[in-house]
């Protein structure tokens, strides 16, 4: 038997039929079809409320790459101060939900058409290189528009313990800290509206001390770069990286401790940052636990001592749960049999998807109550990096349905 991650608190204590936003999981599958992703915006709203209480005065941006499902985005947009996008496609969607002035666009390799779309709309471009800054300035000139440009910094620090490190090394993301001040001067001299710094050091961190240390170092770096550039940034995006407990042994983040430490750092910040606003940019921490992937068992078979529940979904919808989206060692996400919540596990099974690859394993030798063909399996933590981060076209199976339950 191999352990599973913890079922999110909103679902953990349930008995009998799993409910999501007050609705029975089997009804949701009957409505949407199997497999489907179901999202509960009330869980997102609770995360936002917790952030607001723990980090008062700090702006909250939603990194919509985590989940761009339009109804969910529409529910989140009024709750946050900004939306961070990573493509012209995301920009177009974000503009349906939030004014351009609160949208920022980060990502390497922005094409001219993407720069133009952002400048025309009035969104902020987080420039990833001096070249990109020059191209944006030239496009602004051509359009007769003043581009809103922030400098994305490749920091000389990394977020320790994070699942994905994005600083402290050579990188396609951001301008090396050593050259960031020069980029600010270029932007200001070019007549753009300089919006400040974007400093993103990593993602999926569950180590509170490491997050606190990184935020303090990021604040100090922003002050140093502003001094060097001789310009006060209107906004410092301190990155994010708040992780969620996917696996056995993972413990949810103590964001109140993070907020207390950041408040201290902000209270004693350098004079050049006195008038700056500060933002934290979060994706999965806001939405991962709000989503459940539901997939029906098609077959049950024994093979050389192992029991397999073969489901109609798989890694083509929920790649991350199969361990093939940025994890080094495959571990089990939390799973349940939807009609048997709270029942003691009585057997060891492997839950596998319908793709003909051994990679398509959604639960590896997990302990579950008994399940048979027709039963529905829930895979939790499916609200982030599911549908849009999975190879949906692989093998030509149908797409997963997506459904948002009402705000309860
Ligand atoms: C620049 C940037 N912002 C935000 C995120 C979202 O990270 P997470 O969903 O872990 O909060 C990422 C993740 O790759 C990122 O690269």
mmCIF file of N, CA and C and ligand atoms in Angstrom, residues 61-67 84-86 106-107 126 128 152 164 166 173 198-205 237 239-244 246 281-288 325 384-385, ligand 1:
data_model
loop_
_atom_site.group_PDB
_atom_site.id
_atom_site.type_symbol
_atom_site.label_atom_id
_atom_site.label_comp_id
_atom_site.label_asym_id
_atom_site.label_seq_id
_atom_site.Cartn_x
_atom_site.Cartn_y
_atom_site.Cartn_z
ATOM 1 N N UNK A 61 -3.100 38.908 -6.684
ATOM 2 C CA UNK A 61 -3.302 38.678 -8.116
ATOM 3 C C UNK A 61 -3.564 37.189 -8.348
ATOM 4 N N UNK A 62 -4.450 36.924 -9.297
ATOM 5 C CA UNK A 62 -4.725 35.528 -9.669
ATOM 6 C C UNK A 62 -3.918 35.178 -10.922
ATOM 7 N N UNK A 63 -3.075 34.161 -10.817
ATOM 8 C CA UNK A 63 -2.336 33.662 -11.978
ATOM 9 C C UNK A 63 -3.263 32.689 -12.703
ATOM 10 N N UNK A 64 -3.926 33.177 -13.756
ATOM 11 C CA UNK A 64 -5.022 32.396 -14.345
ATOM 12 C C UNK A 64 -4.527 31.175 -15.111
ATOM 13 N N UNK A 65 -3.218 31.026 -15.281
ATOM 14 C CA UNK A 65 -2.716 29.788 -15.896
ATOM 15 C C UNK A 65 -3.133 28.568 -15.068
ATOM 16 N N UNK A 66 -3.357 28.772 -13.774
ATOM 17 C CA UNK A 66 -3.728 27.643 -12.917
ATOM 18 C C UNK A 66 -5.082 27.076 -13.313
ATOM 19 N N UNK A 67 -6.016 27.979 -13.667
ATOM 20 C CA UNK A 67 -7.333 27.522 -14.120
ATOM 21 C C UNK A 67 -8.063 28.666 -14.821
ATOM 22 N N UNK A 84 -2.952 37.857 -13.592
ATOM 23 C CA UNK A 84 -1.711 37.693 -14.345
ATOM 24 C C UNK A 84 -1.942 36.691 -15.455
ATOM 25 N N UNK A 85 -1.570 37.077 -16.669
ATOM 26 C CA UNK A 85 -1.800 36.229 -17.840
ATOM 27 C C UNK A 85 -0.458 35.870 -18.465
ATOM 28 N N UNK A 86 -0.484 34.838 -19.314
ATOM 29 C CA UNK A 86 0.753 34.338 -19.897
ATOM 30 C C UNK A 86 0.677 34.197 -21.414
ATOM 31 N N UNK A 106 3.022 38.211 -18.225
ATOM 32 C CA UNK A 106 4.410 37.740 -18.098
ATOM 33 C C UNK A 106 4.585 36.497 -18.948
ATOM 34 N N UNK A 107 5.785 36.264 -19.397
ATOM 35 C CA UNK A 107 6.054 35.045 -20.158
ATOM 36 C C UNK A 107 7.081 35.327 -21.244
ATOM 37 N N UNK A 126 5.026 42.570 -18.322
ATOM 38 C CA UNK A 126 6.215 42.299 -17.504
ATOM 39 C C UNK A 126 7.297 41.860 -18.483
ATOM 40 N N UNK A 128 10.573 40.534 -20.253
ATOM 41 C CA UNK A 128 11.448 39.419 -19.877
ATOM 42 C C UNK A 128 12.881 39.626 -20.371
ATOM 43 N N UNK A 152 10.367 42.331 -15.305
ATOM 44 C CA UNK A 152 10.427 41.047 -14.597
ATOM 45 C C UNK A 152 11.895 40.756 -14.326
ATOM 46 N N UNK A 164 9.038 24.149 -8.066
ATOM 47 C CA UNK A 164 9.543 24.683 -9.329
ATOM 48 C C UNK A 164 10.317 25.965 -9.030
ATOM 49 N N UNK A 166 12.427 29.221 -9.949
ATOM 50 C CA UNK A 166 12.471 30.100 -11.116
ATOM 51 C C UNK A 166 13.394 31.281 -10.873
ATOM 52 N N UNK A 173 13.356 33.438 -18.013
ATOM 53 C CA UNK A 173 12.333 34.278 -17.370
ATOM 54 C C UNK A 173 12.982 35.494 -16.717
ATOM 55 N N UNK A 198 8.526 42.815 -11.152
ATOM 56 C CA UNK A 198 7.851 41.527 -10.975
ATOM 57 C C UNK A 198 8.958 40.517 -10.671
ATOM 58 N N UNK A 199 8.919 39.958 -9.481
ATOM 59 C CA UNK A 199 10.032 39.091 -9.047
ATOM 60 C C UNK A 199 9.450 37.768 -8.556
ATOM 61 N N UNK A 200 9.555 36.746 -9.363
ATOM 62 C CA UNK A 200 8.893 35.459 -9.076
ATOM 63 C C UNK A 200 9.974 34.379 -8.914
ATOM 64 N N UNK A 201 10.133 33.892 -7.695
ATOM 65 C CA UNK A 201 11.285 33.030 -7.402
ATOM 66 C C UNK A 201 10.963 31.539 -7.394
ATOM 67 N N UNK A 202 9.682 31.157 -7.505
ATOM 68 C CA UNK A 202 9.393 29.719 -7.474
ATOM 69 C C UNK A 202 7.947 29.463 -7.126
ATOM 70 N N UNK A 203 7.589 28.192 -7.144
ATOM 71 C CA UNK A 203 6.183 27.825 -7.032
ATOM 72 C C UNK A 203 6.061 26.541 -6.194
ATOM 73 N N UNK A 204 4.829 26.265 -5.717
ATOM 74 C CA UNK A 204 4.533 25.047 -4.932
ATOM 75 C C UNK A 204 5.523 24.863 -3.769
ATOM 76 N N UNK A 205 5.615 25.884 -2.910
ATOM 77 C CA UNK A 205 6.445 25.781 -1.708
ATOM 78 C C UNK A 205 5.532 25.571 -0.505
ATOM 79 N N UNK A 237 5.664 43.345 -7.418
ATOM 80 C CA UNK A 237 5.026 42.025 -7.362
ATOM 81 C C UNK A 237 6.054 41.073 -6.753
ATOM 82 N N UNK A 239 5.985 38.008 -6.214
ATOM 83 C CA UNK A 239 5.895 36.593 -6.594
ATOM 84 C C UNK A 239 4.852 35.904 -5.745
ATOM 85 N N UNK A 240 4.931 34.606 -5.654
ATOM 86 C CA UNK A 240 3.924 33.864 -4.895
ATOM 87 C C UNK A 240 4.543 32.587 -4.379
ATOM 88 N N UNK A 241 4.165 31.505 -5.010
ATOM 89 C CA UNK A 241 4.785 30.232 -4.649
ATOM 90 C C UNK A 241 4.074 29.490 -3.539
ATOM 91 N N UNK A 242 2.932 30.024 -3.049
ATOM 92 C CA UNK A 242 2.225 29.323 -1.963
ATOM 93 C C UNK A 242 1.785 27.942 -2.485
ATOM 94 N N UNK A 243 2.215 26.905 -1.808
ATOM 95 C CA UNK A 243 1.910 25.549 -2.253
ATOM 96 C C UNK A 243 0.649 24.989 -1.597
ATOM 97 N N UNK A 244 0.222 23.847 -2.091
ATOM 98 C CA UNK A 244 -0.930 23.133 -1.508
ATOM 99 C C UNK A 244 -0.496 21.702 -1.203
ATOM 100 N N UNK A 246 -0.481 18.219 -1.693
ATOM 101 C CA UNK A 246 -0.905 17.190 -2.645
ATOM 102 C C UNK A 246 -0.670 15.768 -2.110
ATOM 103 N N UNK A 281 1.206 36.944 -6.164
ATOM 104 C CA UNK A 281 0.569 36.374 -7.362
ATOM 105 C C UNK A 281 0.391 34.864 -7.149
ATOM 106 N N UNK A 282 -0.858 34.451 -7.031
ATOM 107 C CA UNK A 282 -1.116 33.050 -6.686
ATOM 108 C C UNK A 282 -2.018 32.359 -7.701
ATOM 109 N N UNK A 283 -1.693 31.137 -7.996
ATOM 110 C CA UNK A 283 -2.536 30.307 -8.835
ATOM 111 C C UNK A 283 -3.116 29.179 -8.003
ATOM 112 N N UNK A 284 -2.331 28.130 -7.836
ATOM 113 C CA UNK A 284 -2.879 26.894 -7.247
ATOM 114 C C UNK A 284 -3.402 27.072 -5.829
ATOM 115 N N UNK A 285 -2.784 27.945 -5.023
ATOM 116 C CA UNK A 285 -3.245 28.080 -3.635
ATOM 117 C C UNK A 285 -4.705 28.543 -3.593
ATOM 118 N N UNK A 286 -5.105 29.291 -4.610
ATOM 119 C CA UNK A 286 -6.486 29.783 -4.655
ATOM 120 C C UNK A 286 -7.460 28.740 -5.190
ATOM 121 N N UNK A 287 -7.026 27.926 -6.142
ATOM 122 C CA UNK A 287 -8.017 27.111 -6.865
ATOM 123 C C UNK A 287 -7.831 25.591 -6.782
ATOM 124 N N UNK A 288 -6.628 25.115 -6.424
ATOM 125 C CA UNK A 288 -6.389 23.664 -6.534
ATOM 126 C C UNK A 288 -7.393 22.855 -5.711
ATOM 127 N N UNK A 325 3.659 15.812 -14.372
ATOM 128 C CA UNK A 325 3.665 17.252 -14.604
ATOM 129 C C UNK A 325 4.596 17.890 -13.579
ATOM 130 N N UNK A 384 -6.384 23.069 -10.147
ATOM 131 C CA UNK A 384 -5.290 23.801 -10.797
ATOM 132 C C UNK A 384 -4.511 22.869 -11.705
ATOM 133 N N UNK A 385 -4.116 23.392 -12.842
ATOM 134 C CA UNK A 385 -3.270 22.643 -13.784
ATOM 135 C C UNK A 385 -3.889 21.280 -14.139
HETATM 136 C C1 LIG B 1 5.211 33.929 -13.245
HETATM 137 C C2 LIG B 1 4.320 32.955 -12.581
HETATM 138 N N1 LIG B 1 3.311 33.396 -11.832
HETATM 139 C C3 LIG B 1 2.463 32.551 -11.209
HETATM 140 C C4 LIG B 1 2.608 31.195 -11.320
HETATM 141 C C5 LIG B 1 1.589 30.332 -10.645
HETATM 142 O O1 LIG B 1 2.133 29.462 -9.730
HETATM 143 P P1 LIG B 1 1.206 28.705 -8.687
HETATM 144 O O2 LIG B 1 0.046 28.153 -9.422
HETATM 145 O O3 LIG B 1 2.081 27.662 -8.118
HETATM 146 O O4 LIG B 1 0.775 29.724 -7.667
HETATM 147 C C6 LIG B 1 3.651 30.679 -12.074
HETATM 148 C C7 LIG B 1 3.827 29.231 -12.204
HETATM 149 O O5 LIG B 1 4.526 28.737 -13.005
HETATM 150 C C8 LIG B 1 4.529 31.583 -12.735
HETATM 151 O O6 LIG B 1 5.519 31.139 -13.490
#
